[in-house]
Amino acid sequence: MRASKSGTTSGGRAHTTRARRARGSIDTLPSGSLRVRVYAGTDPVTHHQHYLTRTIPHGPTAARDAETARQRLVTQVQEGRHPRTNATLTLLLDRHLAILSASPRTRTSYRGYLRNHITPLIGHFRIGAVTPEILDSFYAELARCRDHCGTPADRRITNKATPTTARSLAGKQKCHACRPLSPTTIRKVHFLISAAYNRARRWGWIHTSPTPLASPPSPPRPNPQPPTPDEVTRILTEAWPTPDLGVLIWLAIITGARRGELCAQRWTDFHPDRRTQYITRSITQDGRHTLEKDTKNHQQRHTALDPDTTALLAAYRNHRETLAANHGLTLPPDAFMFSPAPDGSRCLLPATLSQRYRRLVTRLGIHTTLHKLRHFNATELILANINIRTVASRLGHANTSLTLNTYTAWISEADQHATTALTQRIPVRLTPPPRHHAPPQQPNGIYQRIAHDLHEAITNGTYPVGSPLPTNQELAEHYHASTGTIHRAITHLAEHNLITVSRGHRATVLPHPTPVPRRSAPTTPSTAAIPFPLPVPPSPQPRPRRIRRPRIARTPPRPHIAGRSGSSPATAIDPHLLQLAHLLLQRAASTPPERIQHHQPINTPPASTTPGIQHQQPPGTCDTAPTPRQPPRQQTITRWRRLRLQSPQ
């Protein structure tokens, strides 16, 4: 049906304007549903006309919904947001793999993913119809079963055995067990589809890609399990009788090279004068075909060798030359290092190397692989505190982030070693102080010895918890020390939280005192009982002596009496007092003897007045009649006279 519209021009002439035909069409299907079609140009793949279609189910609002869908499709075509082709996902991946720049083995793996997983499940979808929901369901199916059992795309297990038929077909057909694909393989499938969609966007086939919104499995956490040094020693000991295998395993341990890189080594890559091994090529297998290509990361690296490895490779070269001479051949300069041929014309296959190594470790009862020798090289270098950039360079990693992510556990352990080494460099270790501090190991001063004895008494229960200590006066009489010394010892114990002291009260023992240390020299614990080495403390500096001014007593000092403890020697008396004593002695020498008889020494009993009867007096006591008080000058003269009389002639 066409619509017309009439009007008048400025000259008075009437004209008729036809309405434009709506873009697209809405057709009614036999089922009553409505199909919307909008022309979108020519398909760049098939070179046929390309239409965008939508189907609206039958219903009371079907006409309105169909018109809305038609307008939406027209808008997409006008803005260029529509898929320009009806090509399927399988066709897109075929075109992508045909021009993909990858190694033959990688291309073969991708074709296996397309043939076994993508084509049976989602390969029939048009590339514009694939949504993130479809991709998530596809990845979930791969994570459930790699054989896609129970899906329409399953062809090998369509008539799988039921529990009833399984018993009847026992021994003829095995029951199916679902085995999921690994997260790494599913991620590779996702990367293949994503790369194909990115190429389709560059070609202009689609406007947007659904892969950025899809959710593939998270990458598994790297968990390398290298063999222990003891296992490596056993492997080398077992392989050493075979020179080819023993030298190859040793080179794998030292260089950390991959399996294909070891098989591709030639004698031209070995430079004994520089002690360097060049790693530039790799051997790969694609089915029955063997190819020599560049390394995995397309990087060439030079690995330094130690003198022992250099001498070993030189001796192995002489062995290969002798072997070739025994067969009447000559070893060429560019021959393969590890070759089944005497002249080194053929390389050792990577699969053969893995098989020989697997048989070797199986005989030893060790569960490991050849690739884990590469992990052993990396972990030992990291634990030896080698720079992580050097480790990544020797392993051939493209960047250090791969090394950090793969060997995180060993990097943390090396960090602990670094922390321990740093602690050893610090002369003083900071530790939280305990609640009770023990007194010094070797007390020197008088107050320290008193404090140590009191600490022992508190520890062994002589003074229980909560009991008071003796008074300062009692302690002073017991230790024959001054009250100030006792007070200093009490203060020392209080500072170490052994007792509590308050004004007007006696010192009380606190609960949970620390055990008293012995006076013997402390023994250093063994290193095995300590989680880290002990730092060497700095040598203690001698404490500067405090210069004290001599104190002149107001009363004359007592003379030194032999056998009396706690007295000071005569050399400690003030020089003025010595001069005064010298004058007094001179005067005493000129005094008549009869005048000295009235001044007897202390504790000397007087002569008995009764003949034959001696005066009995308790020892250590004086006469009942006290000596009359004398002036200070006369008392000093009397003391020095006694000293002169008691001193031997």
XYZ file of C-alpha atoms in Angstrom:
649
model
C 0.000 0.000 0.000
C 1.355 3.334 -0.937
C 0.484 6.718 0.583
C 0.563 10.090 -1.237
C 0.639 13.662 -0.074
C -0.465 16.784 -2.143
C 0.755 20.368 -1.873
C 1.088 23.740 -3.701
C 4.287 25.347 -4.904
C 5.097 29.074 -4.873
C 3.922 29.372 -8.491
C 0.568 27.904 -7.715
C 1.365 24.514 -9.336
C 0.210 21.511 -7.391
C 2.491 18.416 -6.988
C 2.284 15.022 -5.353
C 4.986 13.587 -2.917
C 5.190 9.832 -2.440
C 6.024 8.455 1.033
C 9.243 6.410 1.345
C 8.925 2.661 1.662
C 9.896 1.428 5.082
C 13.268 -0.376 5.124
C 12.892 -4.053 5.828
C 9.899 -6.346 5.736
C 7.638 -8.201 8.141
C 6.315 -11.542 6.885
C 3.812 -13.874 8.489
C 4.910 -17.485 8.848
C 2.515 -20.459 8.659
C 2.751 -20.873 12.407
C 1.428 -17.362 12.957
C 4.787 -15.919 14.025
C 6.205 -12.823 12.382
C 9.632 -12.719 10.727
C 11.465 -9.431 10.426
C 14.094 -9.048 7.687
C 16.381 -6.077 7.038
C 18.913 -5.937 4.219
C 22.501 -5.451 5.521
C 24.645 -5.551 2.370
C 26.754 -8.266 0.778
C 28.333 -11.079 2.750
C 32.149 -10.724 2.399
C 32.584 -14.485 2.786
C 29.906 -15.939 0.474
C 29.376 -12.753 -1.602
C 25.599 -13.215 -1.279
C 23.002 -10.786 -0.029
C 23.080 -10.528 3.726
C 19.884 -10.033 5.759
C 19.354 -9.496 9.449
C 16.390 -11.530 10.668
C 14.345 -11.741 13.846
C 11.367 -13.969 14.623
C 8.517 -12.658 16.786
C 6.190 -15.313 18.313
C 2.444 -15.124 17.731
C 0.480 -13.055 20.216
C -1.716 -10.012 20.700
C 1.321 -7.673 20.679
C 3.209 -9.458 17.908
C 2.690 -6.676 15.351
C 3.960 -3.974 17.705
C 6.945 -6.091 18.734
C 7.799 -6.837 15.118
C 7.804 -3.147 14.229
C 10.066 -2.406 17.213
C 12.458 -5.166 16.143
C 12.511 -3.836 12.574
C 13.432 -0.345 13.734
C 16.160 -1.752 15.971
C 17.695 -3.729 13.103
C 17.553 -0.709 10.800
C 19.349 1.385 13.402
C 22.083 -1.244 13.718
C 22.596 -1.312 9.974
C 22.739 2.494 9.734
C 25.263 2.737 12.613
C 27.369 -0.171 11.372
C 26.871 -2.231 14.538
C 25.512 -5.291 12.780
C 27.400 -8.434 11.764
C 28.196 -8.231 8.104
C 28.230 -11.969 7.540
C 26.343 -15.102 8.453
C 29.577 -17.079 8.809
C 29.638 -19.639 11.579
C 32.210 -19.877 14.350
C 33.766 -22.956 12.724
C 34.279 -21.068 9.461
C 35.853 -18.139 11.307
C 38.282 -20.406 13.173
C 39.241 -22.210 9.955
C 40.110 -18.898 8.314
C 41.974 -17.789 11.454
C 44.119 -20.948 11.697
C 44.927 -20.840 8.012
C 46.859 -17.576 8.394
C 47.986 -17.935 12.016
C 51.716 -17.452 12.546
C 52.601 -20.253 14.956
C 54.739 -23.351 15.139
C 53.395 -26.510 13.513
C 52.900 -28.162 16.873
C 50.871 -25.194 18.188
C 48.744 -25.162 15.065
C 48.122 -28.890 15.424
C 46.997 -28.418 19.025
C 44.592 -25.642 18.020
C 43.071 -27.773 15.278
C 42.541 -30.521 17.827
C 40.624 -28.088 20.064
C 38.487 -27.032 17.101
C 37.789 -30.592 16.006
C 37.137 -32.135 19.422
C 35.427 -29.369 21.389
C 34.436 -26.212 19.505
C 32.830 -27.654 16.368
C 30.680 -30.303 18.136
C 29.255 -27.863 20.685
C 29.136 -24.262 19.401
C 30.635 -24.407 15.913
C 27.236 -24.120 14.187
C 26.460 -20.722 15.780
C 26.808 -17.628 13.624
C 29.590 -15.383 14.892
C 27.078 -12.611 15.531
C 24.843 -14.910 17.558
C 27.519 -16.048 20.020
C 26.980 -14.324 23.359
C 28.976 -14.369 26.624
C 26.302 -16.656 28.064
C 26.930 -19.232 25.336
C 30.689 -19.104 25.941
C 30.277 -19.520 29.712
C 28.050 -22.564 29.181
C 30.629 -23.955 26.758
C 33.464 -23.576 29.266
C 31.339 -25.170 31.998
C 30.723 -28.192 29.768
C 34.440 -28.582 29.099
C 35.103 -28.448 32.826
C 32.520 -31.202 33.388
C 33.549 -33.803 30.793
C 36.049 -33.717 27.964
C 33.980 -36.269 25.984
C 30.766 -34.162 26.283
C 28.686 -37.121 27.425
C 24.959 -36.498 27.472
C 25.071 -33.677 24.897
C 23.636 -33.748 21.356
C 27.148 -33.301 20.012
C 28.275 -36.572 21.614
C 28.841 -39.198 18.948
C 31.262 -41.662 20.488
C 29.210 -42.264 23.642
C 25.669 -41.961 22.241
C 24.645 -45.441 23.372
C 26.627 -45.439 26.620
C 26.035 -48.380 28.938
C 23.464 -48.040 31.708
C 23.995 -49.722 35.093
C 21.848 -52.655 33.885
C 23.565 -53.176 30.558
C 26.982 -52.561 32.113
C 26.638 -55.764 34.127
C 25.646 -57.715 31.055
C 28.469 -56.266 28.969
C 31.139 -56.688 31.639
C 34.450 -57.414 30.020
C 33.298 -56.208 26.588
C 32.685 -52.497 27.118
C 34.063 -50.244 29.769
C 31.831 -47.823 31.641
C 32.390 -44.163 30.905
C 33.964 -41.956 33.549
C 33.798 -38.193 33.071
C 37.193 -36.539 32.953
C 37.228 -32.730 32.855
C 39.642 -30.661 30.861
C 42.268 -28.883 32.888
C 41.827 -25.132 33.491
C 44.969 -24.484 31.453
C 43.503 -26.258 28.386
C 40.160 -24.446 28.728
C 42.012 -21.137 28.861
C 43.867 -22.065 25.662
C 40.513 -22.709 23.967
C 39.315 -19.321 25.170
C 42.429 -17.593 23.836
C 41.904 -19.266 20.454
C 38.294 -18.026 20.200
C 39.278 -14.566 21.433
C 42.060 -14.247 18.852
C 39.655 -15.301 16.086
C 37.062 -12.694 17.131
C 39.706 -9.978 17.258
C 40.696 -10.850 13.717
C 37.020 -10.768 12.654
C 36.731 -7.247 14.086
C 39.763 -6.108 12.108
C 38.209 -7.599 8.986
C 34.937 -5.799 9.642
C 32.857 -8.948 10.005
C 31.517 -7.960 13.421
C 31.325 -4.800 15.439
C 31.801 -6.177 18.961
C 33.344 -9.327 20.421
C 31.688 -11.399 23.176
C 34.959 -12.838 24.504
C 35.914 -9.917 26.816
C 32.682 -10.473 28.756
C 33.099 -14.247 29.020
C 34.512 -15.861 32.173
C 37.072 -18.595 31.519
C 38.553 -20.500 34.485
C 41.098 -18.689 36.595
C 44.727 -19.576 35.900
C 45.959 -22.331 38.221
C 48.472 -21.289 40.816
C 51.982 -22.415 39.877
C 53.212 -25.201 42.098
C 56.600 -26.439 40.865
C 57.877 -29.451 42.745
C 61.583 -29.767 42.013
C 63.487 -32.828 43.200
C 65.482 -32.562 46.375
C 69.303 -32.392 46.300
C 69.450 -35.974 47.575
C 67.220 -37.170 44.737
C 69.305 -35.272 42.190
C 72.427 -36.936 43.582
C 70.835 -40.378 43.229
C 69.732 -39.617 39.672
C 73.209 -38.465 38.654
C 74.835 -41.475 40.306
C 72.518 -43.840 38.456
C 72.939 -42.086 35.081
C 76.710 -41.547 35.256
C 77.716 -44.989 33.889
C 76.011 -43.916 30.616
C 78.076 -40.920 29.422
C 75.446 -39.540 27.044
C 72.623 -39.514 29.596
C 74.801 -38.493 32.546
C 76.322 -35.450 30.804
C 72.920 -34.420 29.434
C 71.293 -34.510 32.887
C 74.225 -32.571 34.354
C 73.912 -29.902 31.651
C 70.158 -29.681 32.280
C 70.800 -29.072 35.975
C 73.487 -26.429 35.402
C 71.870 -24.457 32.558
C 68.142 -25.014 33.278
C 67.504 -25.495 29.556
C 64.277 -26.980 28.203
C 64.032 -30.457 26.738
C 63.987 -29.329 23.111
C 66.840 -26.879 23.709
C 69.042 -29.647 25.112
C 68.369 -31.863 22.084
C 69.254 -29.003 19.720
C 72.683 -28.314 21.245
C 75.587 -28.472 18.793
C 79.303 -28.367 19.424
C 79.454 -24.955 17.792
C 77.333 -23.636 20.689
C 79.989 -24.638 23.232
C 82.859 -22.156 23.777
C 85.365 -23.551 26.291
C 87.631 -20.512 26.049
C 84.802 -18.237 27.253
C 83.141 -20.876 29.450
C 79.837 -20.127 27.743
C 77.019 -22.242 26.300
C 74.819 -20.663 23.588
C 71.131 -21.646 23.496
C 69.655 -20.507 20.198
C 67.594 -23.388 18.742
C 65.073 -25.998 19.834
C 63.842 -29.355 18.553
C 60.092 -29.986 18.313
C 58.034 -32.966 17.188
C 54.765 -32.757 15.232
C 53.583 -36.303 14.983
C 56.206 -38.147 12.996
C 57.874 -34.959 11.806
C 60.871 -33.483 13.627
C 61.589 -29.786 13.200
C 64.374 -27.487 14.343
C 63.149 -24.032 15.225
C 64.007 -21.102 17.482
C 63.415 -21.147 21.213
C 60.014 -20.946 22.882
C 60.171 -17.200 23.572
C 62.116 -16.490 20.349
C 65.078 -15.337 22.432
C 68.708 -16.374 22.252
C 70.680 -16.521 25.470
C 74.230 -17.214 26.583
C 74.700 -19.206 29.783
C 77.963 -19.016 31.728
C 79.548 -22.311 32.776
C 81.727 -23.156 35.747
C 85.213 -24.687 35.298
C 84.020 -28.193 36.230
C 81.222 -28.193 33.647
C 83.585 -26.792 31.008
C 86.108 -29.559 31.668
C 83.318 -32.161 31.626
C 82.023 -31.037 28.214
C 85.562 -30.954 26.815
C 86.140 -34.531 27.993
C 82.771 -35.571 26.551
C 83.755 -34.090 23.186
C 86.917 -36.196 23.209
C 84.743 -39.216 23.992
C 82.475 -38.471 21.002
C 85.470 -38.009 18.700
C 86.884 -41.356 19.838
C 83.498 -43.016 19.285
C 83.275 -41.604 15.752
C 86.866 -42.726 15.007
C 86.039 -46.265 16.130
C 83.291 -46.334 13.474
C 85.607 -44.887 10.840
C 83.866 -41.506 10.883
C 84.825 -37.938 11.693
C 82.938 -35.737 14.119
C 81.961 -32.537 12.245
C 82.295 -29.167 14.045
C 78.528 -28.556 13.882
C 77.516 -32.034 15.029
C 74.832 -32.484 17.654
C 76.150 -32.888 21.178
C 73.702 -35.649 22.095
C 73.050 -37.818 19.092
C 72.228 -41.510 18.570
C 74.534 -41.465 15.523
C 78.289 -41.830 16.096
C 79.076 -38.818 13.911
C 76.358 -36.605 15.523
C 74.415 -36.205 12.307
C 71.010 -36.822 13.923
C 69.569 -35.106 16.963
C 68.160 -36.885 19.959
C 64.357 -36.788 19.901
C 62.718 -35.001 22.860
C 60.255 -37.875 23.341
C 63.130 -40.364 23.476
C 64.942 -38.262 26.073
C 61.832 -38.055 28.256
C 61.292 -41.789 27.974
C 64.864 -42.623 29.047
C 64.686 -40.217 31.984
C 61.295 -41.580 33.082
C 62.609 -45.134 33.101
C 65.645 -44.024 35.098
C 63.676 -42.333 37.868
C 61.156 -45.197 37.932
C 63.952 -47.625 38.764
C 64.977 -45.334 41.624
C 61.409 -44.921 42.904
C 61.421 -41.119 42.427
C 58.301 -39.383 41.129
C 59.589 -36.550 38.956
C 59.981 -35.462 35.332
C 62.762 -34.075 33.195
C 61.242 -30.592 33.184
C 61.472 -30.422 36.971
C 65.259 -30.266 36.700
C 64.623 -26.795 35.301
C 62.651 -25.982 38.443
C 65.514 -27.351 40.536
C 67.940 -24.976 38.811
C 65.668 -21.977 39.413
C 64.904 -22.737 43.055
C 68.536 -23.368 43.981
C 69.582 -20.064 42.402
C 66.838 -18.200 44.245
C 67.746 -19.797 47.570
C 71.376 -18.796 46.928
C 70.199 -15.130 46.881
C 70.938 -14.693 43.166
C 69.330 -11.643 41.585
C 65.897 -12.506 40.197
C 66.741 -10.805 36.902
C 69.763 -13.083 36.496
C 67.624 -16.132 37.239
C 65.039 -15.087 34.636
C 67.779 -14.483 32.071
C 69.326 -17.926 32.602
C 65.923 -19.612 32.331
C 64.986 -17.714 29.183
C 61.884 -16.047 30.624
C 60.569 -13.062 28.703
C 60.302 -10.981 31.880
C 60.846 -11.312 35.587
C 57.113 -11.354 36.363
C 56.882 -14.935 35.099
C 59.739 -15.949 37.377
C 58.178 -14.150 40.344
C 54.765 -15.767 39.781
C 56.152 -19.269 39.248
C 58.618 -19.427 42.122
C 56.807 -17.304 44.703
C 57.268 -19.837 47.523
C 61.022 -20.013 47.079
C 61.321 -16.249 46.763
C 59.551 -15.946 50.139
C 61.973 -18.459 51.643
C 64.929 -16.539 50.222
C 63.423 -13.399 51.724
C 63.442 -15.108 55.115
C 67.122 -15.933 54.619
C 67.767 -12.294 53.776
C 65.972 -11.195 56.927
C 68.028 -13.615 59.019
C 71.229 -12.361 57.429
C 70.198 -8.797 58.168
C 69.492 -9.717 61.790
C 72.968 -11.153 62.103
C 74.401 -7.837 60.962
C 72.643 -5.964 63.783
C 74.766 -6.089 66.950
C 71.830 -5.630 69.328
C 68.596 -7.595 69.110
C 65.439 -5.908 70.276
C 63.216 -8.273 72.269
C 60.277 -7.467 74.552
C 61.503 -7.227 78.160
C 60.248 -9.961 80.497
C 58.179 -9.179 83.535
C 60.919 -10.108 86.008
C 64.526 -9.356 85.262
C 67.160 -11.487 86.901
C 69.929 -9.718 88.813
C 73.381 -9.536 87.235
C 75.128 -12.823 86.559
C 78.329 -11.802 88.349
C 77.623 -9.242 91.115
C 80.546 -7.002 91.873
C 79.408 -4.411 94.408
C 78.390 -5.068 98.008
C 74.776 -4.072 97.348
C 74.684 -6.423 94.320
C 75.840 -9.374 96.414
C 73.232 -8.562 99.044
C 70.524 -8.288 96.341
C 71.618 -11.612 94.855
C 71.408 -13.356 98.214
C 67.952 -11.930 98.838
C 66.875 -13.034 95.351
C 68.002 -16.584 96.112
C 66.100 -16.512 99.392
C 62.952 -15.344 97.593
C 63.281 -18.013 94.903
C 63.955 -21.008 97.158
C 61.009 -20.164 99.411
C 62.825 -18.714 102.403
C 60.641 -15.628 101.940
C 57.304 -16.864 100.471
C 55.102 -14.766 98.216
C 53.469 -11.994 100.222
C 55.807 -12.288 103.202
C 57.758 -9.229 104.372
C 61.529 -8.985 104.239
C 63.595 -8.149 107.339
C 63.973 -4.508 108.203
C 66.846 -2.470 106.883
C 68.412 -2.338 110.346
C 68.309 -6.133 110.673
C 69.815 -6.583 107.237
C 72.522 -4.053 108.021
C 73.471 -5.918 111.190
C 73.397 -9.263 109.372
C 75.600 -8.178 106.456
C 77.704 -5.733 108.515
C 76.873 -2.999 106.009
C 75.525 0.481 106.245
C 71.880 1.340 106.022
C 72.477 3.153 102.697
C 73.909 -0.033 101.128
C 70.899 -2.051 102.298
C 68.556 0.572 100.914
C 70.332 0.420 97.554
C 70.001 -3.389 97.453
C 66.282 -3.149 98.286
C 65.820 -0.563 95.522
C 67.605 -2.887 93.074
C 65.179 -5.731 93.853
C 62.184 -3.407 93.540
C 63.346 -2.211 90.116
C 63.321 -5.837 88.931
C 59.738 -6.391 90.148
C 60.775 -8.845 92.841
C 59.427 -6.910 95.833
C 57.173 -3.965 96.460
C 58.182 -1.109 98.726
C 55.967 1.607 100.190
C 56.642 4.339 102.721
C 56.070 3.224 106.281
C 55.801 -0.484 105.402
C 58.288 -3.299 105.078
C 59.246 -4.692 101.678
C 56.869 -7.471 100.524
C 57.670 -10.297 98.081
C 55.752 -10.170 94.774
C 54.289 -13.335 93.181
C 56.009 -15.328 90.373
C 59.618 -14.298 90.744
C 62.036 -15.326 88.023
C 64.367 -18.247 88.780
C 67.682 -17.145 90.165
C 70.613 -17.608 87.805
C 73.715 -19.319 88.964
C 76.848 -17.403 89.651
C 78.761 -19.511 87.183
C 79.435 -18.156 83.745
C 76.353 -18.439 81.500
C 76.487 -21.148 78.859
C 75.537 -20.277 75.283
C 72.746 -22.528 73.934
C 73.521 -24.709 70.971
C 72.819 -23.344 67.516
C 70.495 -26.234 66.747
C 68.097 -25.138 69.482
C 67.920 -21.588 68.117
C 65.722 -20.839 65.087
C 68.281 -18.392 63.734
C 71.995 -17.746 64.378
C 72.849 -15.622 67.337
C 74.413 -12.232 66.533
C 77.807 -11.501 67.944
C 77.341 -8.805 70.603
C 79.832 -5.954 70.669
C 82.593 -6.067 73.229
C 81.506 -4.128 76.339
C 83.340 -0.905 76.901
C 84.868 -0.371 80.365
C 82.823 1.893 82.513
C 84.645 5.153 83.243
C 85.716 5.443 86.815
C 84.051 8.098 88.789
C 86.447 10.461 90.462
C 85.310 11.223 93.951
C 86.626 13.983 96.087
C 88.076 12.801 99.409
C 85.723 13.328 102.266
C 87.307 14.614 105.482
C 85.480 13.299 108.503
C 84.772 15.626 111.358
C 85.965 12.983 113.846
C 89.452 11.579 113.598
C 89.564 8.277 111.675
C 90.156 5.053 113.492
C 93.580 3.462 113.018
C 93.930 0.306 111.006
C 93.830 -2.799 113.226
C 94.969 -6.069 111.712
C 92.219 -8.669 111.518
C 89.339 -6.218 111.622
C 87.058 -6.456 108.553
C 85.662 -3.451 106.839
C 88.426 -1.054 107.952
C 90.343 1.154 105.606
C 94.113 0.929 105.154
C 96.371 3.596 106.610
C 97.196 4.930 103.172
C 93.630 6.151 102.806
C 93.961 8.622 105.720
C 94.267 12.284 104.982
C 97.925 13.501 104.801
C 97.267 16.160 107.441
C 96.067 13.512 109.860
C 99.157 11.407 109.124
C 101.370 14.368 109.914
C 99.446 14.917 113.140
C 99.811 11.242 114.057
C 103.545 11.407 113.411
C 103.889 14.306 115.843
C 101.819 12.493 118.453
C 103.981 9.395 118.161
C 107.107 11.473 118.682
C 105.595 12.949 121.870
C 104.500 9.507 123.046
C 108.045 8.215 122.623
C 109.351 10.881 124.985
C 106.684 10.101 127.673
C 107.941 8.125 130.763
C 106.766 4.476 130.947
C 105.155 4.886 134.383
C 102.568 7.269 132.905
C 101.516 4.701 130.271
C 100.517 2.083 132.882
C 97.273 3.908 133.614
C 96.101 3.403 130.026
C 95.475 -0.301 129.480
C 94.015 -1.673 126.219
C 90.294 -2.322 125.939
C 89.038 -5.758 127.013
C 92.177 -6.320 129.177
C 91.100 -7.431 132.669
C 92.745 -5.631 135.611
C 95.086 -7.488 137.929
C 93.452 -9.156 140.882
C 94.129 -7.552 144.283
C 93.807 -10.861 146.092
C 96.814 -13.098 145.772
C 96.105 -16.485 144.217
C 92.705 -15.434 142.952
C 92.320 -14.156 139.447
C 89.582 -11.804 138.468
C 86.984 -13.629 136.353
C 85.381 -11.548 133.599
C 83.286 -12.731 130.679
C 85.130 -12.517 127.404
C 84.267 -9.614 125.213
C 83.163 -7.361 128.085
C 84.785 -4.377 129.754
C 85.289 -3.474 133.406
C 82.292 -2.434 135.370
C 84.006 0.814 136.222
C 84.041 2.880 133.053
C 87.082 4.759 132.008
C 86.758 8.435 132.882
C 85.963 10.640 129.922
C 89.033 12.294 128.477
C 89.297 15.265 126.253
C 89.394 14.554 122.458
C 93.105 15.358 122.224
C 93.938 13.007 125.108
C 91.731 10.242 123.556
C 93.613 10.476 120.242
C 97.001 10.338 122.041
C 95.855 7.330 124.037
C 94.757 5.432 120.882
C 98.017 6.017 119.081
C 99.928 4.965 122.193
C 97.993 1.722 122.254
C 98.772 1.203 118.553
C 102.492 1.736 119.288
C 102.438 -0.655 122.231
C 100.609 -3.408 120.284
C 102.744 -3.129 117.172
C 105.696 -5.579 117.127
C 109.123 -4.101 117.674
